[in-house]
mmCIF file of C-alpha atoms in Angstrom:
data_model
loop_
_atom_site.group_PDB
_atom_site.id
_atom_site.type_symbol
_atom_site.label_atom_id
_atom_site.label_comp_id
_atom_site.label_asym_id
_atom_site.label_seq_id
_atom_site.Cartn_x
_atom_site.Cartn_y
_atom_site.Cartn_z
ATOM 1 C CA MET A 94 -24.400 37.038 -11.163
ATOM 2 C CA GLY A 95 -23.767 33.620 -9.541
ATOM 3 C CA VAL A 96 -20.884 32.533 -7.371
ATOM 4 C CA VAL A 97 -17.917 31.006 -9.206
ATOM 5 C CA THR A 98 -17.349 27.457 -8.090
ATOM 6 C CA ASP A 99 -14.775 24.898 -8.916
ATOM 7 C CA VAL A 100 -15.996 23.548 -12.246
ATOM 8 C CA ARG A 101 -13.596 20.543 -12.287
ATOM 9 C CA THR A 102 -15.520 17.186 -12.511
ATOM 10 C CA ALA A 103 -14.717 14.337 -10.271
ATOM 11 C CA GLU A 104 -12.583 12.757 -13.123
ATOM 12 C CA GLN A 105 -10.189 15.839 -13.058
ATOM 13 C CA THR A 106 -9.314 15.894 -9.415
ATOM 14 C CA PRO A 107 -5.900 14.730 -8.338
ATOM 15 C CA GLU A 108 -7.437 12.103 -6.126
ATOM 16 C CA SER A 109 -9.480 10.507 -8.949
ATOM 17 C CA ARG A 110 -6.526 10.765 -11.232
ATOM 18 C CA GLU A 111 -4.431 8.612 -8.767
ATOM 19 C CA LEU A 112 -7.267 6.031 -8.738
ATOM 20 C CA ARG A 113 -7.266 5.794 -12.547
ATOM 21 C CA GLU A 114 -3.491 5.679 -12.999
ATOM 22 C CA THR A 115 -1.745 2.402 -13.815
ATOM 23 C CA LYS A 116 1.149 1.189 -11.774
ATOM 24 C CA GLY A 117 3.573 2.301 -14.606
ATOM 25 C CA GLU A 118 1.944 5.882 -14.571
ATOM 26 C CA ARG A 119 2.221 6.057 -10.843
ATOM 27 C CA THR A 120 5.953 4.937 -10.994
ATOM 28 C CA ARG A 121 6.675 7.532 -13.817
ATOM 29 C CA ARG A 122 4.995 10.336 -11.737
ATOM 30 C CA ARG A 123 6.971 9.200 -8.573
ATOM 31 C CA LEU A 124 10.245 9.505 -10.557
ATOM 32 C CA LEU A 125 9.228 12.952 -11.801
ATOM 33 C CA ASP A 126 8.382 14.071 -8.281
ATOM 34 C CA LEU A 127 11.695 12.937 -6.975
ATOM 35 C CA ALA A 128 13.621 14.380 -9.931
ATOM 36 C CA ILE A 129 11.959 17.737 -9.275
ATOM 37 C CA GLU A 130 13.039 17.467 -5.707
ATOM 38 C CA HIS A 131 16.660 16.196 -6.359
ATOM 39 C CA PHE A 132 17.413 18.542 -9.241
ATOM 40 C CA GLY A 133 15.999 21.473 -7.211
ATOM 41 C CA VAL A 134 18.032 20.773 -4.146
ATOM 42 C CA ARG A 135 21.270 19.494 -5.702
ATOM 43 C CA GLY A 136 21.249 20.838 -9.321
ATOM 44 C CA TYR A 137 21.495 19.008 -12.578
ATOM 45 C CA ARG A 138 25.192 18.115 -12.511
ATOM 46 C CA ALA A 139 25.204 16.788 -8.923
ATOM 47 C CA THR A 140 22.102 14.563 -9.379
ATOM 48 C CA SER A 141 22.290 11.222 -10.823
ATOM 49 C CA VAL A 142 19.554 9.007 -12.373
ATOM 50 C CA SER A 143 20.693 6.168 -10.070
ATOM 51 C CA GLU A 144 20.162 8.436 -7.093
ATOM 52 C CA ILE A 145 16.634 9.312 -8.255
ATOM 53 C CA ALA A 146 15.959 5.729 -8.950
ATOM 54 C CA ARG A 147 17.162 4.505 -5.474
ATOM 55 C CA ALA A 148 14.910 7.109 -3.854
ATOM 56 C CA ALA A 149 11.987 5.614 -5.832
ATOM 57 C CA GLY A 150 12.949 2.075 -4.780
ATOM 58 C CA LEU A 151 13.925 1.341 -8.392
ATOM 59 C CA THR A 152 17.015 0.247 -10.262
ATOM 60 C CA GLN A 153 18.711 2.595 -12.599
ATOM 61 C CA ALA A 154 17.741 0.404 -15.528
ATOM 62 C CA ALA A 155 14.039 0.584 -14.474
ATOM 63 C CA ALA A 156 14.244 4.467 -14.478
ATOM 64 C CA TYR A 157 15.646 4.298 -17.929
ATOM 65 C CA ALA A 158 12.600 2.254 -19.007
ATOM 66 C CA TYR A 159 10.617 5.593 -18.244
ATOM 67 C CA PHE A 160 13.063 8.121 -19.439
ATOM 68 C CA ASP A 161 15.732 7.536 -22.127
ATOM 69 C CA SER A 162 18.261 9.861 -20.604
ATOM 70 C CA LYS A 163 19.081 12.058 -17.731
ATOM 71 C CA ASP A 164 18.314 15.096 -20.072
ATOM 72 C CA ALA A 165 14.802 13.473 -20.847
ATOM 73 C CA LEU A 166 14.106 13.027 -17.103
ATOM 74 C CA PHE A 167 15.331 16.635 -16.390
ATOM 75 C CA ASP A 168 13.150 18.143 -19.310
ATOM 76 C CA ALA A 169 10.043 16.079 -18.121
ATOM 77 C CA ALA A 170 10.684 17.285 -14.446
ATOM 78 C CA VAL A 171 10.937 20.910 -15.528
ATOM 79 C CA ASP A 172 7.746 20.579 -17.585
ATOM 80 C CA ALA A 173 5.876 18.882 -14.733
ATOM 81 C CA ASP A 174 7.109 21.457 -12.266
ATOM 82 C CA ALA A 175 6.157 24.416 -14.378
ATOM 83 C CA GLU A 176 2.726 22.872 -15.054
ATOM 84 C CA ALA A 177 2.128 22.404 -11.357
ATOM 85 C CA ALA A 178 3.198 26.060 -10.714
ATOM 86 C CA ILE A 179 0.773 27.277 -13.460
ATOM 87 C CA ASP A 180 -2.078 25.170 -12.064
ATOM 88 C CA ALA A 181 -1.490 26.551 -8.482
ATOM 89 C CA ALA A 182 -1.390 30.036 -9.738
ATOM 90 C CA VAL A 183 -4.757 29.786 -11.657
ATOM 91 C CA GLN A 184 -6.536 28.297 -8.718
#
């Protein structure tokens, strides 16, 4: 029996993903990261899209170009956070 090693290819590492992402994809990911942080600390009701947008260096209108509503941003943030937790658990 051989030793199990990380079978991810270079294309699948977080570092290589960042190199392949477009500016829009990086912006969307930044909004999600900030949404996870803000919703986690302040809760859904106390967090505004404009607050998250400001933290990302964007206008509220720019944030709505990526997410149709506060609910859509929250849902995407929950999904992204859950995915990260699952990925961390299996590694």
